[in-house]
Amino acid sequence: MAGLKKKSHGGTWGVLAEFESPAAVYHAAEQVRDAGYSKWDVYAPIPIHGMDEAMGLKGSKMAWIVGTFAAMGASGGFLLQWWTSAVAYPIVVNDKPFGAWEQFTPVTFELGVLFAGISAVFGMLAINGLPRWNHPLFSSERFLSASDDGFFIGIESKDAKFNSDATSKLLEKAGGFNIEMVEDQ
Amino acid sequence: MSTVHPDELTSKRLAGQEPEPQLGAEMHGALGDGTLVVDPAVRPPLVLGNRDLHSVTETICGWAENKPGKWWTPAFLTANGLAAVGTLMILYLITTGVGVWGLNNPVGWGWAIVNFVWWVGIGHAGTLISAILCIFKQKWRTSINRFAEAMTIFAVICAGMFPGIHVGRVWFAWFMFPIPNSNAIWPNFRSPLLWDVFAVGTYFTVSLLFWYMGMIPDIATLRDRAFKRLHASSGMGKVQVAIGKVRAYAYGALAMGWRFNFRAWQNYEKSYILLAGIATPLVLSVHSVVSFDFAVSIIPGWHTTIFPPYFVAGAIFSGFAMVLTLLIPARELYPGMKDFVTQRTLENMCKIITVTGSMVGFAYGMEFFIAWYSASSYEQQAFIIRAMGPYWWAYFIMITCNVISPQVFWFKWARTTPWFIFIVSIVVNIGMWFERFVIVTTLSADFLPSSWGYYSPTYVDVLTFVGSLGVFMTFFLLFCRFLPMLAISEVKNVMPAADPHHPAGGAH
């Protein structure tokens, strides 16, 4: 699919519309959701409260990723300590049993946290498709205000329901202005 | 202040029987900047100056984009000079040996460990503000969390330096990590010193990631502005264009291509709260593990179960003091910062200092009680010598600075007057350094009087510590110069203009 998109839609990435306020983009998102689009997104300088519902998104998968890595870090950390202390290099310290688990607690905990923390940041970037060095949207001069005080909705031409006229009209009816076609690169 | 009970007043307001409070109007007009509201039913505004989203971007990005004030270059050169002196002292130490420090027998740990514990402790405030206050939904933290997190990272860098150079033969420092080697030797995982390597290492890594992740959207804002400027650069000289390009591409690389789409924001927010959730037990564990360095040994005065909570309370206490030490001058030096870091924020921080300072004071008292109650003559003697022995002066400074000085914040004037808070914050930092000093010099009088010995630092000890202050300030000034000092998107998010259900956010 990815290889086809360039030519099949005449080099259009999609349509971008600007909105006045968080409330305006919130209600417009509800309309785009109800119209049945799937490949679209809301662009805003802040994570607008309640937008996941307005867009009809499911919950984030982050907790599963972080939980899995935390378990891997903690169990791997425990195994590392047990293997080095009881198998590979047993040394007598205070006459304690070589494999006594109690003294492994701090490092087990720390490694669980370390893996969880690394996966939380890099996992977040990975499922968001980042890092990426450019994006068709950055060719729109108006779009740069999404990082300041602009609120946008962009609908991709890859969407099955995409039709440049009908989609633009929908966004205009929902209160969008400065509606523009964004070229694919 | 109204005489009605706040809950009653709030419910009446919600029912529409009472008018909504006018922000800032219910307080006595002359006091402060309008955020020191006396009525607990009134939520003071978090951002002042009638700002919209754009003016927040302009102000905060402006600090990183425009030339800093005339104070910046001299301050940076001074910090650099101090860091250079510290580096020379470390070079001298490495080429000569740890004998250049004042260490002796029985005091095998001196200023290096004092400095290590002090710096790690300072770092704790950043994580407390960014993680624990985030979980408790304390929205006033948004204006100071970036600042405090940066302080955490630089403080932990300074802390990590000391054990690294204390090992004597620094080229063997890699032995601290479980790296396979040809001798088939592994580190001793039953030692609290090794726990410390993992605790501080994890703490540094997770704090750095947390700080960086929080900054990605704000760096993306700086990136977009840098590119906009570059596009409009017709009147600029070649050098300016080159600098502009470097800025744009550096911010562009650091922003990772963030484009503010909500599907990404959703994962980002989830990730943020998960990081806050894991950083909360982490920050409590780090100073607990640091305290194990002492508490797991069997030295009288060290071998106590109160050490972990006592160290954590002291860490937060000193960390908040350091945040205030940096924040109060920054508030004066950067135009517009007072709209974000309000007097209310300072007041809240002072209250935390009083709470944690009182906890530390309680711990000092409890230590003495347990020493007496233990009926162990060694333990009792250790504490009597601590307070009345050759280091009585350090103990006296510690009690004055840590137990007595934070109690001034019971007075409203004291916790709402920035220059006074600044002075107290420095006093607290001094006090907390002496607390660590008092604990470490307990070594000077252990079991047998025949082995007792007095410890004094050499000039190398002193200048290495001063050098670490220089390293810290160098990093901090660079951060203020080039990175978003306040969390732009988080500050915007607590403003009414960002709320889709508030009239200011466009709701009808």
XYZ file of C-alpha atoms in Angstrom:
693
model
C 0.000 0.000 0.000
C 2.655 2.445 1.036
C 4.415 2.273 -2.320
C 1.249 2.969 -4.275
C 0.041 6.098 -2.562
C 2.253 8.538 -4.424
C 0.812 8.276 -7.902
C -2.643 6.898 -7.235
C -3.953 10.114 -5.696
C -2.234 12.570 -7.944
C 0.478 13.403 -5.382
C -1.878 14.708 -2.703
C -1.118 13.847 0.891
C -4.525 15.033 2.032
C -6.525 18.041 3.088
C -5.772 20.320 6.007
C -8.213 22.677 7.717
C -7.646 25.168 10.496
C -10.013 25.773 13.412
C -10.490 28.645 15.748
C -10.269 27.147 19.211
C -9.922 23.904 21.154
C -13.710 23.699 21.374
C -14.131 24.205 17.606
C -11.620 21.507 16.715
C -13.155 19.235 19.339
C -16.626 19.432 17.791
C -15.262 19.187 14.267
C -13.413 16.012 15.268
C -16.731 14.542 16.415
C -18.176 15.222 12.959
C -15.219 13.714 11.107
C -15.440 10.670 13.370
C -19.179 10.308 12.673
C -18.572 10.634 8.927
C -16.594 7.411 9.191
C -13.042 8.515 8.362
C -10.173 6.470 9.750
C -6.900 7.992 8.462
C -7.019 11.442 9.920
C -5.700 13.340 12.901
C -6.126 16.442 15.027
C -3.106 18.752 15.347
C -2.905 21.017 18.384
C -0.203 22.583 20.565
C -1.633 20.727 23.565
C -3.189 17.321 24.140
C -6.801 18.550 24.223
C -8.722 17.062 27.098
C -11.325 14.490 25.997
C -10.136 14.441 22.392
C -9.702 10.641 22.388
C -13.462 10.330 22.774
C -14.190 13.017 20.189
C -11.960 11.178 17.726
C -13.269 7.751 18.716
C -9.807 6.426 19.609
C -9.135 3.326 21.631
C -6.862 3.525 24.659
C -3.096 3.709 24.271
C -1.070 0.492 24.237
C 1.775 2.082 26.206
C 0.923 0.366 29.497
C 1.395 -3.076 27.936
C 4.759 -2.145 26.472
C 6.044 -0.600 29.693
C 4.685 -3.437 31.824
C 6.362 -6.064 29.654
C 9.722 -4.311 29.757
C 9.483 -3.742 33.513
C 8.941 -7.483 34.029
C 11.843 -8.275 31.688
C 14.165 -5.855 33.474
C 13.295 -7.107 36.943
C 13.514 -10.811 36.095
C 16.651 -10.348 34.018
C 18.213 -8.337 36.841
C 17.397 -11.018 39.367
C 18.819 -13.758 37.148
C 22.005 -11.757 36.562
C 22.570 -11.375 40.285
C 21.718 -14.957 41.127
C 23.910 -16.363 38.369
C 26.955 -14.194 39.134
C 26.659 -14.603 42.930
C 25.664 -18.261 43.204
C 27.016 -19.906 40.025
C 29.732 -17.989 38.194
C 31.634 -16.379 41.055
C 30.449 -17.514 44.499
C 32.218 -15.591 47.258
C 31.456 -15.818 50.944
C 30.072 -12.550 52.327
C 29.060 -12.520 55.989
C 28.386 -16.275 55.772
C 25.175 -15.652 53.793
C 23.866 -18.347 51.402
C 25.177 -17.649 47.888
C 21.727 -17.374 46.324
C 19.963 -15.457 49.148
C 17.352 -13.350 47.349
C 16.908 -10.654 50.001
C 20.050 -8.776 49.078
C 19.131 -8.853 45.400
C 16.002 -6.755 46.009
C 17.375 -3.242 45.355
C 19.078 -4.059 42.060
C 16.097 -6.144 40.861
C 13.842 -3.159 41.496
C 16.203 -0.658 39.885
C 16.605 -2.707 36.709
C 12.833 -3.125 36.441
C 12.457 0.654 36.644
C 15.322 1.229 34.204
C 13.806 -1.007 31.522
C 10.337 0.453 32.109
C 11.648 3.999 31.752
C 13.602 3.308 28.569
C 10.640 1.497 26.998
C 8.243 4.279 27.982
C 10.170 6.861 25.967
C 11.436 4.801 23.032
C 8.237 2.734 22.861
C 6.211 5.946 22.679
C 8.391 7.217 19.837
C 8.253 3.876 18.024
C 4.474 3.504 18.013
C 4.156 7.116 16.914
C 6.402 6.381 13.946
C 9.156 8.680 15.188
C 11.826 9.799 14.665
C 11.153 10.897 11.116
C 12.983 13.746 9.501
C 10.252 15.263 7.385
C 6.550 15.082 6.715
C 4.357 16.458 3.912
C 2.540 18.657 6.444
C 5.665 20.662 7.158
C 5.448 22.090 3.642
C 2.373 24.057 4.725
C 3.468 27.378 6.162
C 0.217 27.737 8.148
C 0.693 24.319 9.704
C 3.768 25.514 11.629
C 1.418 27.370 13.995
C 0.201 23.977 15.305
C 3.165 24.255 17.646
C 2.038 27.695 18.798
C -1.711 28.392 18.894
C -3.175 26.767 15.778
C -5.710 23.954 15.754
C -5.958 21.725 12.669
C -7.589 18.630 11.281
C -5.849 16.745 8.508
C -7.519 13.944 6.530
C -5.219 11.749 4.462
C -5.891 10.827 0.859
C -5.102 7.230 1.807
C -8.438 7.065 3.590
C -10.980 4.956 1.697
C -13.645 7.659 2.048
C -11.366 10.453 0.866
C -12.690 12.663 -1.912
C -11.034 16.039 -2.243
C -14.280 17.982 -2.760
C -16.508 16.133 -0.330
C -13.863 15.962 2.363
C -13.072 19.669 2.058
C -16.786 20.480 2.281
C -17.150 18.371 5.400
C -14.296 20.236 7.065
C -15.712 23.583 5.973
C -19.146 22.706 7.320
C -17.539 21.682 10.614
C -16.150 25.203 10.969
C -12.793 24.849 9.278
C -11.105 27.659 7.376
C -7.869 28.109 5.385
C -8.613 24.742 3.836
C -5.719 23.577 1.689
C -4.573 20.535 -0.211
C -1.213 19.312 1.026
C 1.119 17.929 -1.619
C 2.821 14.627 -1.044
C 6.597 14.770 -1.325
C -11.913 36.055 53.937
C -15.512 34.950 53.935
C -17.021 33.572 57.100
C -18.924 30.816 55.301
C -17.402 27.331 55.242
C -15.554 26.841 51.933
C -17.410 23.624 51.046
C -20.720 25.327 51.623
C -19.618 28.281 49.533
C -18.473 26.033 46.690
C -21.715 24.072 46.619
C -23.705 27.316 46.605
C -21.599 28.571 43.731
C -22.108 25.365 41.805
C -25.874 25.627 42.377
C -25.769 29.155 41.040
C -26.982 30.718 44.289
C -23.726 32.583 44.788
C -21.876 34.500 42.097
C -18.708 32.890 40.725
C -15.611 34.287 42.396
C -13.788 37.048 40.569
C -10.218 35.878 40.374
C -7.950 37.974 42.470
C -10.796 40.158 43.705
C -11.444 38.329 46.939
C -8.005 38.850 48.281
C -6.773 42.026 49.795
C -5.754 43.894 46.710
C -2.418 45.209 47.871
C -0.921 41.794 48.654
C 1.305 40.148 46.083
C 0.565 39.441 42.435
C -3.044 38.270 42.804
C -2.361 34.603 43.428
C -2.048 34.702 47.205
C -5.750 34.113 47.659
C -6.731 33.605 51.263
C -10.081 31.944 50.570
C -9.453 28.201 50.057
C -12.598 27.973 47.895
C -10.998 30.189 45.259
C -8.543 28.627 42.843
C -5.941 31.259 42.040
C -4.983 31.623 38.377
C -1.927 29.637 37.292
C -0.862 32.008 34.515
C -1.098 35.769 34.983
C -1.046 38.748 32.670
C -4.156 37.879 30.579
C -2.059 35.726 28.296
C -3.288 33.778 25.307
C -1.543 30.695 23.945
C 0.533 32.675 21.477
C 1.965 35.025 24.078
C 3.041 32.009 26.162
C 4.971 30.660 23.173
C 6.471 34.085 22.446
C 7.687 34.653 26.001
C 9.135 31.246 26.780
C 10.724 30.698 23.355
C 12.030 34.259 23.481
C 14.310 33.389 26.397
C 16.051 30.770 24.270
C 15.993 32.739 21.005
C 17.010 36.246 21.983
C 20.315 37.393 23.386
C 20.353 36.883 27.147
C 20.836 39.791 29.525
C 24.256 41.291 30.151
C 24.575 39.147 33.287
C 24.756 35.888 31.355
C 28.290 36.014 29.901
C 30.067 37.002 33.156
C 28.050 34.391 35.041
C 28.926 31.743 32.472
C 32.627 32.627 32.500
C 32.725 32.528 36.299
C 31.019 29.128 36.365
C 33.410 27.910 33.691
C 36.415 29.153 35.646
C 35.290 27.305 38.761
C 34.675 24.157 36.729
C 38.194 24.454 35.308
C 39.683 24.707 38.807
C 37.740 21.589 39.814
C 38.997 19.760 36.735
C 42.612 20.644 37.606
C 42.085 19.335 41.143
C 40.693 16.082 39.765
C 43.667 15.758 37.409
C 46.011 16.302 40.348
C 44.123 13.650 42.303
C 44.287 11.118 39.480
C 47.991 11.666 38.779
C 48.972 11.648 42.465
C 46.491 9.531 44.425
C 43.712 9.991 46.985
C 46.362 11.011 49.523
C 45.929 14.586 48.254
C 42.615 14.615 50.106
C 42.374 14.885 53.876
C 41.294 11.268 54.348
C 42.896 9.382 57.200
C 42.334 6.358 59.394
C 39.605 6.040 60.744
C 37.946 8.658 58.445
C 38.239 6.866 55.110
C 35.283 8.767 53.664
C 35.465 12.526 53.644
C 34.202 15.431 51.604
C 33.844 13.301 48.474
C 31.046 11.248 50.019
C 29.540 14.313 51.701
C 29.377 16.003 48.315
C 28.030 12.898 46.613
C 25.135 12.511 49.064
C 24.439 16.251 49.039
C 24.264 16.459 45.245
C 22.122 13.333 44.856
C 19.774 14.715 47.479
C 19.428 18.013 45.630
C 18.363 16.127 42.557
C 15.370 14.675 44.345
C 13.257 17.818 44.191
C 13.156 17.709 40.406
C 11.720 14.216 40.343
C 9.341 14.998 43.170
C 7.974 17.976 41.274
C 7.760 16.207 37.933
C 6.524 12.798 39.096
C 4.863 12.882 42.502
C 3.170 16.264 42.067
C 2.066 15.134 38.588
C 0.317 12.100 40.037
C -1.334 14.286 42.676
C -2.470 16.638 39.868
C -0.808 19.689 41.399
C -1.156 21.978 38.398
C 1.088 24.710 39.815
C 4.025 22.395 39.188
C 3.840 22.929 35.393
C 5.708 26.229 35.586
C 8.660 24.847 37.529
C 8.987 21.199 36.533
C 11.283 21.646 33.516
C 13.545 23.899 35.543
C 13.655 21.479 38.453
C 14.221 18.438 36.243
C 17.181 20.139 34.585
C 18.549 20.838 38.051
C 18.133 17.129 38.896
C 20.159 15.994 35.910
C 23.021 18.394 36.496
C 23.063 17.632 40.224
C 23.248 13.887 39.569
C 26.112 14.466 37.108
C 28.007 16.322 39.861
C 27.144 13.581 42.347
C 28.274 10.744 40.087
C 31.673 12.376 39.644
C 32.690 11.893 43.298
C 32.468 8.107 43.786
C 34.059 7.766 40.338
C 37.205 9.625 41.410
C 37.137 8.246 44.963
C 37.962 4.688 43.882
C 41.624 5.656 43.654
C 42.556 3.991 40.394
C 39.897 5.530 38.195
C 40.878 3.403 35.228
C 39.387 0.475 37.148
C 36.052 2.220 37.643
C 34.468 -0.127 35.112
C 34.730 -2.846 37.772
C 31.618 -1.279 39.303
C 29.560 -2.701 36.446
C 28.925 -6.396 35.777
C 31.065 -6.583 32.629
C 32.467 -9.984 31.610
C 36.262 -9.951 31.956
C 39.139 -12.337 31.458
C 39.605 -12.825 35.220
C 36.015 -14.155 35.441
C 35.391 -11.811 38.375
C 31.915 -10.430 39.017
C 30.905 -7.598 41.334
C 29.542 -8.353 44.782
C 25.792 -7.844 44.546
C 25.447 -8.098 48.332
C 27.201 -4.763 48.787
C 25.170 -1.559 49.234
C 27.891 0.262 47.294
C 26.982 -1.764 44.228
C 23.269 -1.172 44.855
C 24.172 2.481 44.767
C 25.740 2.156 41.316
C 22.489 0.713 39.998
C 20.234 3.113 41.927
C 22.066 6.271 40.862
C 22.625 4.961 37.332
C 18.928 4.180 36.907
C 17.966 7.462 38.493
C 20.129 9.436 36.110
C 18.928 7.557 33.033
C 15.223 7.733 33.882
C 15.441 11.406 34.906
C 17.226 12.246 31.675
C 14.633 10.399 29.583
C 11.752 11.981 31.492
C 13.248 15.428 31.009
C 13.935 14.853 27.340
C 10.528 13.374 26.584
C 8.819 16.301 28.263
C 10.885 18.639 26.107
C 10.172 17.025 22.703
C 7.011 19.089 21.942
C 8.638 22.288 23.200
C 11.769 21.726 21.141
C 9.429 21.138 18.176
C 7.955 24.572 18.870
C 11.450 26.082 18.821
C 12.160 24.159 15.606
C 9.084 25.532 13.834
C 9.932 29.058 14.908
C 13.541 28.645 13.790
C 12.407 27.497 10.332
C 9.898 30.346 10.082
C 12.662 32.800 10.883
C 14.912 31.200 8.316
C 12.232 31.509 5.627
C 11.870 35.194 6.440
C 15.605 35.764 6.517
C 15.937 38.025 3.450
C 17.619 40.904 5.276
C 20.089 38.815 7.229
C 23.831 38.479 6.770
C 25.553 35.228 5.836
C 26.728 34.481 9.357
C 23.266 34.992 10.803
C 21.754 32.688 8.218
C 24.372 30.030 9.019
C 23.646 30.309 12.748
C 19.937 30.163 11.997
C 20.432 26.988 9.992
C 22.403 25.339 12.764
C 19.654 26.256 15.234
C 16.888 24.986 12.987
C 18.580 21.669 12.234
C 19.715 21.098 15.839
C 16.229 21.690 17.195
C 14.854 19.675 14.284
C 16.974 16.645 15.136
C 16.162 16.871 18.850
C 12.421 17.239 18.197
C 12.415 13.845 16.434
C 9.859 15.006 13.881
C 7.144 15.683 16.436
C 4.127 17.157 14.614
C 1.566 17.631 17.393
C -0.959 15.089 16.132
C -3.395 13.830 18.715
C -2.746 10.139 18.046
C 0.835 10.812 19.137
C -0.256 13.055 22.014
C -2.403 10.213 23.343
C 0.544 7.822 23.595
C 2.699 10.647 24.877
C 0.334 11.462 27.726
C 0.020 7.808 28.677
C 3.771 7.422 28.579
C 4.214 10.527 30.699
C 1.922 9.312 33.443
C 3.563 5.860 33.375
C 6.983 7.485 33.724
C 5.654 9.550 36.625
C 4.334 6.335 38.151
C 7.677 4.542 37.972
C 9.708 7.626 38.908
C 7.753 7.952 42.160
C 9.027 4.743 43.809
C 12.369 5.341 42.073
C 12.972 8.701 43.723
C 12.050 7.249 47.104
C 14.363 4.299 46.508
C 17.435 6.235 45.401
C 18.169 8.068 48.604
C 17.099 4.999 50.573
C 19.811 3.047 48.771
C 22.277 5.906 49.327
C 21.457 5.708 53.030
C 22.145 1.932 52.945
C 25.789 2.802 52.226
C 25.812 3.908 55.838
C 22.967 1.980 57.482
C 24.035 -1.500 56.331
C 27.475 -1.042 57.935
C 27.918 -1.747 61.640
C 29.371 1.601 62.640
C 27.671 3.136 65.700
C 25.659 6.171 64.615
C 25.214 4.759 61.102
C 23.583 1.396 61.744
C 20.024 2.714 62.159
C 16.724 1.840 60.502
C 15.571 5.471 60.391
C 18.180 6.330 57.753
C 16.142 5.661 54.565
C 13.119 7.893 55.366
C 15.370 10.451 57.035
C 17.605 10.659 53.966
C 14.642 10.941 51.589
C 13.030 13.749 53.609
C 16.364 15.552 53.764
C 16.856 15.088 50.020
C 13.522 16.687 49.158
C 14.189 19.423 51.694
C 17.532 20.361 50.164
C 16.277 19.925 46.614
C 13.417 22.358 47.048
C 15.838 24.818 48.584
C 18.097 24.527 45.532
C 15.165 24.991 43.133
C 14.277 28.197 44.978
C 17.900 29.348 44.967
C 17.894 29.119 41.160
C 14.301 30.132 40.530
C 14.146 33.387 42.454
C 17.003 35.085 40.559
C 15.719 33.639 37.248
C 12.295 35.143 37.976
C 13.932 38.559 38.233
C 16.294 38.147 35.289
C 13.940 36.741 32.643
C 11.183 39.142 31.591
C 7.696 37.710 31.979
C 8.680 34.752 34.120
C 6.729 36.110 37.071
C 3.504 35.500 35.130
C 4.186 31.777 35.258
C 6.161 31.294 38.453
C 3.685 33.114 40.658
C 4.028 34.011 44.293
C 1.614 31.173 44.983
C 4.138 28.711 43.525
C 6.875 30.083 45.764
C 4.564 29.943 48.755
C 3.683 26.297 48.060
C 7.364 25.411 47.825
C 8.084 27.137 51.124
C 5.390 25.045 52.757
C 7.028 21.862 51.465
C 10.347 23.091 52.880
C 8.765 23.583 56.289
C 7.159 20.123 56.217
C 10.304 18.268 55.145
C 12.488 20.394 57.432
C 10.290 19.411 60.359
C 10.543 15.758 59.349
C 14.311 16.053 59.319
C 14.190 17.733 62.738
C 12.032 14.912 64.062
C 14.556 12.405 62.713
C 17.419 14.155 64.548
C 15.462 13.893 67.793
C 14.456 10.302 67.179
C 18.068 9.280 66.529
C 19.020 10.523 69.953
C 16.058 8.832 71.595
C 16.838 5.466 69.968
C 20.514 5.762 70.903
C 19.506 6.153 74.524
C 16.783 3.512 74.296
C 19.116 0.968 72.651
C 21.170 0.807 75.851
C 24.236 0.311 73.664
C 27.038 2.404 75.101
C 28.752 2.666 71.686
C 25.612 4.005 70.063
C 25.045 6.498 72.911
C 28.636 7.625 72.814
C 28.487 8.165 69.047
C 25.596 10.597 69.429
C 27.018 12.417 72.431
C 30.251 12.939 70.531
C 28.311 14.035 67.444
C 26.596 16.859 69.348
C 29.245 17.734 71.931
C 32.521 16.305 70.622
C 35.126 17.940 68.398
C 32.566 18.453 65.616
C 29.991 20.219 67.818
C 30.204 23.272 65.573
C 29.064 21.275 62.542
C 26.192 19.830 64.541
C 25.235 23.295 65.711
C 25.210 24.664 62.138
C 23.135 21.692 61.019
C 20.464 22.169 63.700
C 20.294 25.939 63.188
C 20.002 25.739 59.412
C 17.822 22.644 59.047
C 15.541 22.618 62.061
C 15.173 26.255 63.079
C 15.470 28.208 59.806
C 12.597 26.516 57.869
C 10.191 27.299 60.708
C 10.169 30.971 59.645
C 7.786 29.986 56.870
C 4.965 29.729 59.390
C 4.798 33.498 58.926
C 2.972 34.620 55.801
C 5.384 37.502 55.236
C 8.368 35.139 55.211
C 6.927 32.775 52.609
C 5.679 35.524 50.300
C 8.813 37.682 50.201
C 11.110 36.378 47.450
C 14.405 37.903 48.659
C 13.833 36.458 52.112
C 12.964 33.009 50.690
C 16.185 33.187 48.676
C 18.262 33.741 51.812
C 16.548 30.917 53.683
C 17.010 28.579 50.699
C 20.776 29.140 50.808
C 20.809 28.623 54.560
C 18.992 25.296 54.066
C 21.496 24.201 51.407
C 24.351 24.923 53.813
C 22.551 23.078 56.582
C 21.988 19.993 54.466
C 25.623 19.890 53.432
C 26.543 19.936 57.127
C 24.069 17.154 57.876
C 25.971 14.880 55.510
C 29.252 16.116 57.009
C 28.055 15.326 60.544
C 27.047 11.810 59.501
C 30.321 11.080 57.703
C 32.561 12.430 60.471
C 30.897 10.010 62.885
C 33.760 7.814 61.640
C 36.288 9.944 63.511
C 35.276 8.370 66.818
C 34.338 4.731 66.380
C 34.796 1.915 68.914
C 38.223 2.272 70.515
C 39.436 5.714 71.633
C 42.966 4.643 70.695
C 41.983 4.672 67.011
C 40.078 7.971 67.028
C 41.313 10.744 64.787
C 40.228 14.211 63.708
C 39.556 14.820 60.043
C 40.065 18.089 58.172
C 39.835 18.611 54.413
C 42.768 19.826 52.322
C 42.563 22.613 49.794
C 42.088 19.948 47.093
C 38.913 18.730 48.812
C 37.550 22.243 49.040
C 38.392 23.260 45.482
C 36.981 20.034 44.035
C 33.676 20.813 45.718
C 33.774 24.395 44.448
C 34.548 22.970 41.015
C 31.437 20.805 41.150
C 29.376 23.926 41.833
C 30.991 25.431 38.732
C 30.121 22.375 36.625
C 26.534 22.546 37.860
C 26.154 26.245 37.062
C 27.821 25.847 33.658
C 25.291 23.212 32.633
C 22.448 25.212 34.091
C 23.326 28.421 32.300
C 23.613 26.539 29.010
C 20.188 25.038 29.635
C 18.719 28.501 30.279
C 20.337 29.786 27.101
C 19.318 27.152 24.567
C 16.416 25.040 25.810
C 12.798 25.810 26.729
C 13.115 26.722 30.399
C 9.426 26.262 31.145
C 7.285 23.402 29.884
C 5.434 25.317 27.143
C 2.807 22.741 26.239
C 2.180 21.841 29.883
C 1.749 25.470 30.888
C -0.673 25.967 27.998
C -2.561 22.889 29.053
C -3.473 24.319 32.465
C -4.762 27.582 30.958
C -8.505 28.097 30.423
C -7.740 28.912 26.765
C -6.770 25.266 26.244
C -9.931 23.794 27.718
C -12.561 22.864 25.077
C -15.250 23.072 27.767
C -14.361 26.558 28.979
C -15.551 29.812 27.382
C -11.913 30.905 26.975
C -11.313 27.746 24.932
C -14.172 28.561 22.566
C -17.020 26.666 24.292
C -20.454 28.228 24.137
